[in-house]
Coordinates of C-alpha atoms in Angstrom, one line a residue:
Chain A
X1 CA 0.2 15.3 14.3
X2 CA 0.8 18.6 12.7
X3 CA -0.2 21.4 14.5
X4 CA 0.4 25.3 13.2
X5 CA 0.4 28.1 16.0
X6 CA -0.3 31.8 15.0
X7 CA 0.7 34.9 17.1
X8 CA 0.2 38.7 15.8
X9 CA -0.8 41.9 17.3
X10 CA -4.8 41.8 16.5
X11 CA -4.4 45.8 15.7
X12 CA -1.8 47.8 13.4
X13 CA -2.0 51.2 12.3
X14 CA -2.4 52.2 9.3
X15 CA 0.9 52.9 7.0
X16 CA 2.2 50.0 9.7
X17 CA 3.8 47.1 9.1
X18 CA 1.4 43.6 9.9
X19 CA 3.6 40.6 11.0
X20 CA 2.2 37.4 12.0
X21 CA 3.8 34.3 13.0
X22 CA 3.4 30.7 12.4
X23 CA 4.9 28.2 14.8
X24 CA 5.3 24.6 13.6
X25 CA 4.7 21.4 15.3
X26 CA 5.1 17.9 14.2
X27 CA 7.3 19.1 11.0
X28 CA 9.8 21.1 10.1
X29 CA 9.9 24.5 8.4
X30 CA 13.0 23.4 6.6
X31 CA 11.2 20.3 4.6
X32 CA 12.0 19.9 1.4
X33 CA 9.0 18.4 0.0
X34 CA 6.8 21.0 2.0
X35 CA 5.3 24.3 1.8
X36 CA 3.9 26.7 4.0
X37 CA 1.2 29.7 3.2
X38 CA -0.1 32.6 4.2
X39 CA -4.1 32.7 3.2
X40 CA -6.2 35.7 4.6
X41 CA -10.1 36.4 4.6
X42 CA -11.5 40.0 4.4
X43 CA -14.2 40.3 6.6
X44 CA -16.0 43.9 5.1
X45 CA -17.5 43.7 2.7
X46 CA -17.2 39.9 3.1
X47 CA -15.1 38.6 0.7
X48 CA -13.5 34.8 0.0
X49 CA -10.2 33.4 0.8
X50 CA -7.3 35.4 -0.7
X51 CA -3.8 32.9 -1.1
X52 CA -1.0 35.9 -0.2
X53 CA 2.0 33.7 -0.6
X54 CA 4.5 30.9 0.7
X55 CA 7.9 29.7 0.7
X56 CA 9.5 26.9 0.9
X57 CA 13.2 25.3 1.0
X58 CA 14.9 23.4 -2.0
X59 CA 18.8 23.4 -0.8
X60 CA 17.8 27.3 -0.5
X61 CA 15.0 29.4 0.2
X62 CA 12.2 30.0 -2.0
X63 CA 9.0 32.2 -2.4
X64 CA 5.9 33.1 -4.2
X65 CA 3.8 36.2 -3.6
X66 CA 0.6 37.2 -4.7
X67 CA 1.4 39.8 -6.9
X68 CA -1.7 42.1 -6.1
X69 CA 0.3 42.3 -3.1
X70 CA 3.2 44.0 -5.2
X71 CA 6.1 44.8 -3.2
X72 CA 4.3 44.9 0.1
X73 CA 4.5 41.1 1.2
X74 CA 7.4 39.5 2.4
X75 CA 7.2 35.9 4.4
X76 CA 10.5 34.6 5.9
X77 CA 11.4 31.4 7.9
X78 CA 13.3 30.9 11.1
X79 CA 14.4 27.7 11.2
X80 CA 16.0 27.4 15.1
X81 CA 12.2 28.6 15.9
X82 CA 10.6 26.2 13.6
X83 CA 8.3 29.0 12.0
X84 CA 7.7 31.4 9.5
X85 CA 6.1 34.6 9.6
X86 CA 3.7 37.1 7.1
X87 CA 5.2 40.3 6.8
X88 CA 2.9 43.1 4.9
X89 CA 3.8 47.1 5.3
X90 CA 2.4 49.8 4.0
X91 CA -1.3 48.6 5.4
X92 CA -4.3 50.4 4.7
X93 CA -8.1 49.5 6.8
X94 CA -8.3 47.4 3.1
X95 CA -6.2 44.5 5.1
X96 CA -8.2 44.5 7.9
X97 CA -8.6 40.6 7.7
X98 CA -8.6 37.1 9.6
X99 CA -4.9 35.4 9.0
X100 CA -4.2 32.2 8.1
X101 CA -1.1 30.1 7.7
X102 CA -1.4 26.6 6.1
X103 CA 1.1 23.5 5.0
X104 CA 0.9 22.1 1.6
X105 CA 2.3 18.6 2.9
X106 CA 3.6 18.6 -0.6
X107 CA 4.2 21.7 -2.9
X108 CA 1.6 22.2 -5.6
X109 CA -0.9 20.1 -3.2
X110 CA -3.5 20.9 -1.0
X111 CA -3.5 22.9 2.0
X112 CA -3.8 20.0 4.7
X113 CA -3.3 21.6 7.6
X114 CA -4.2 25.5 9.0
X115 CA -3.4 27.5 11.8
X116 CA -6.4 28.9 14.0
X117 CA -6.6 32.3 12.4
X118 CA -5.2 35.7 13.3
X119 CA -7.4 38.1 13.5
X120 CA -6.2 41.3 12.3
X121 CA -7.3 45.3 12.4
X122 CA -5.7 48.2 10.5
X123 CA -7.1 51.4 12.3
X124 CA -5.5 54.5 14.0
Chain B
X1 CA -4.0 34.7 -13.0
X2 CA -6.3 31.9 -12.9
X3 CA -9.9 32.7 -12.4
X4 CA -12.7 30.3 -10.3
X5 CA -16.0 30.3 -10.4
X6 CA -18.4 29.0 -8.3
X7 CA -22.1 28.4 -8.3
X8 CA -24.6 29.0 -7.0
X9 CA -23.4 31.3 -4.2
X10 CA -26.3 30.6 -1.9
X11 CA -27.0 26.6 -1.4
X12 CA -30.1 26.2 1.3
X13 CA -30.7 22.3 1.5
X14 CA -33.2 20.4 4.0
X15 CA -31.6 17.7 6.1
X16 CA -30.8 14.2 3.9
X17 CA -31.1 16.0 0.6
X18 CA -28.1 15.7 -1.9
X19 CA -26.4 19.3 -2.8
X20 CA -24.0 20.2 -5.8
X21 CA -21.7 23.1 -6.0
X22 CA -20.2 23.5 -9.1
X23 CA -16.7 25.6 -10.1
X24 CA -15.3 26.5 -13.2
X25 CA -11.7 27.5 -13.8
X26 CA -10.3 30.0 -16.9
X27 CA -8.1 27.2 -18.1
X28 CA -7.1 23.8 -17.3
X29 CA -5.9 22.4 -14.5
X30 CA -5.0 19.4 -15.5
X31 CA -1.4 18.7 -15.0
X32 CA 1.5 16.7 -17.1
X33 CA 1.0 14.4 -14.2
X34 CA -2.3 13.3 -15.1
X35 CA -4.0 15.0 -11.8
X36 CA -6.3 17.9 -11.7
X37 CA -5.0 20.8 -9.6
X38 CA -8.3 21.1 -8.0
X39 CA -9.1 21.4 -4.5
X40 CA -12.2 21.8 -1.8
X41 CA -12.1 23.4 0.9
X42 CA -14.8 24.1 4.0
X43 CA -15.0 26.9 6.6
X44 CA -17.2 26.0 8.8
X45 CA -18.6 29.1 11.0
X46 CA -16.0 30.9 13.4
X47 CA -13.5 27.8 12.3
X48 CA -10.7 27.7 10.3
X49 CA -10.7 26.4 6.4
X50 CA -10.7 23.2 6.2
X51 CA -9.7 20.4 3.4
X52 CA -12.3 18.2 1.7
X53 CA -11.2 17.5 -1.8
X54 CA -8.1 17.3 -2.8
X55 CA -6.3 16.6 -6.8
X56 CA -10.1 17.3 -8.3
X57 CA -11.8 13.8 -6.2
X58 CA -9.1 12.8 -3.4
X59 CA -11.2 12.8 0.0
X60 CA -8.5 14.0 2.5
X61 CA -8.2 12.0 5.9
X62 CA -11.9 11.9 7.9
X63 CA -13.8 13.5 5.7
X64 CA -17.1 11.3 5.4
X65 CA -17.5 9.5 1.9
X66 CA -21.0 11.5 1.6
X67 CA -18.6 14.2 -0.3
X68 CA -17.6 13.7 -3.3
X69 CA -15.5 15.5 -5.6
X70 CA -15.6 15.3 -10.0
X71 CA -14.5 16.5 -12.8
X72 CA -11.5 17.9 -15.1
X73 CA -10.3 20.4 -16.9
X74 CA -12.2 23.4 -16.4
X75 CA -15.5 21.9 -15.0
X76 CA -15.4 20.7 -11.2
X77 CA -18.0 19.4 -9.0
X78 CA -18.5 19.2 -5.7
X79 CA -21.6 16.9 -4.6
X80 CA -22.7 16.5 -0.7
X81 CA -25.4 13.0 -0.1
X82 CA -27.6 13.5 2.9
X83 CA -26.8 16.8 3.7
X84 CA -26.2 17.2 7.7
X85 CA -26.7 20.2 10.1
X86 CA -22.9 19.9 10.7
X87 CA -22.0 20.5 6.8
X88 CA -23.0 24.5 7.2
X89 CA -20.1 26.8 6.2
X90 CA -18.7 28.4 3.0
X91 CA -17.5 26.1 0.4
X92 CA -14.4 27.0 -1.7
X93 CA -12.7 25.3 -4.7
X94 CA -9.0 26.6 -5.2
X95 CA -6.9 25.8 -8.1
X96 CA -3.1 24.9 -6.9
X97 CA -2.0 24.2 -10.8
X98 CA 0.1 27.7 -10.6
X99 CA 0.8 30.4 -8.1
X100 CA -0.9 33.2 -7.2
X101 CA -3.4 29.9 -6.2
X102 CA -7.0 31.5 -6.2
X103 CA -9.9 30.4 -4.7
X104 CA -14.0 30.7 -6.0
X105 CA -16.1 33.2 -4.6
X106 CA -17.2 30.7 -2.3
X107 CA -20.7 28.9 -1.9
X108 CA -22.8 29.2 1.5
X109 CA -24.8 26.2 2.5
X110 CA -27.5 26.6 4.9
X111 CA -29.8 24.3 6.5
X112 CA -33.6 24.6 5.8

């Protein structure tokens, strides 16, 4: 089945640049009915699921960012890895937050499978 | 951007009763294609999201027929029968109709 595997650094200082990766397993980043997220929770004051972006592939790469996120967000894929990562500079202790990548099996559809969470500090 | 709302944001329930949580959306989600762009989601506590619901009433693989998903258009409900011990977590609806996708505030069930 379709497993996603997260790796990050669990603290970044601030002005920093957060970068978490999402390895795939039992698909390919490269899909072209696919699409594959980036979805965070702030924990303080507790707040609800925040969608940050995605991309996908349609004969070329594609994206969509949250654009609260302005300029800040970029998420890439690496296709001989079989994952794509969350790139977000400029932090501030305002994305101190738990990480989560996620497939949409097909794009515009659900989120059916997520990666265990990265659990991520901004704090000098 | 598209706003959700849920209610209520606090759901305590004792064992085997029924629970409801109800979203609203800004606008339609109701696509050309006839499906509402209308999904549940749970996170259970210290796990990751999970989905429930999705296309407005589409139970996604293993989740138990006592969840139900209704609605269109701008009204959505999500209705638990015989509420279990194991169905404690936050329950979100997200609308996937257009991107940035947002999510409801998010509804916490308890267990009485």
């Amino acid at each position: 089945q379709v497993q996603l595997q997260q790796s990050g650094p669990g603290l970044v200082k601030p002005s920093q640049t957060l970068s978490v990766t999402c390895v795939i397993s039992g698909d390919t980043v490269s899909s072209n009915i696919a699409a594959w997220n980036w979805v965070r929770v702030r924990q303080s004051p507790s707040r609800g699921l925040e969608w940050l972006g995605r991309t996908f592939y349609r004969s070329q790469w594609d994206h969509d960012y949250a654009p609260s996120l302005g300029s800040r967000i970029t998420i890439n894929a690496d296709t001989s890895k079989n994952q794509f990562s969350l790139h977000l500079t400029s932090v501030t202790p305002e994305d101190t937050a738990i990480y989560y990548c996620a497939r949409a099996r097909v794009t515009g559809l659900a989120f059916d499978v997520w990666g265990q969470g990265t659990v991520v500090t901004v704090a000098s | 951007d598209i706003v959700m709302t849920q209610s209520p944001l606090f759901l305590p329930v004792f064992p085997g009763e029924s629970a409801s949580i109800s979203c609203r959306s800004s606008r339609s989600l109701l696509h050309t294609n006839g499906y509402d762009y209308l999904d549940w989601y749970l996170q259970k506590p210290g796990q990751s999201p999970q989905l429930l619901i999705s296309v407005g009433s589409t139970r996604a693989s293993g989740v138990p027929d006592r969840f139900r998903g209704s609605g269109s258009g701008t009204d959505f409900t999500l209705k638990i029968s015989r509420v279990e011990a194991e169905d404690v977590g936050i329950y979100y609806c997200m609308q996937a109709l257009q991107t940035p996708y947002t999510f409801g505030q998010g509804t916490k069930l308890e267990i009485k």
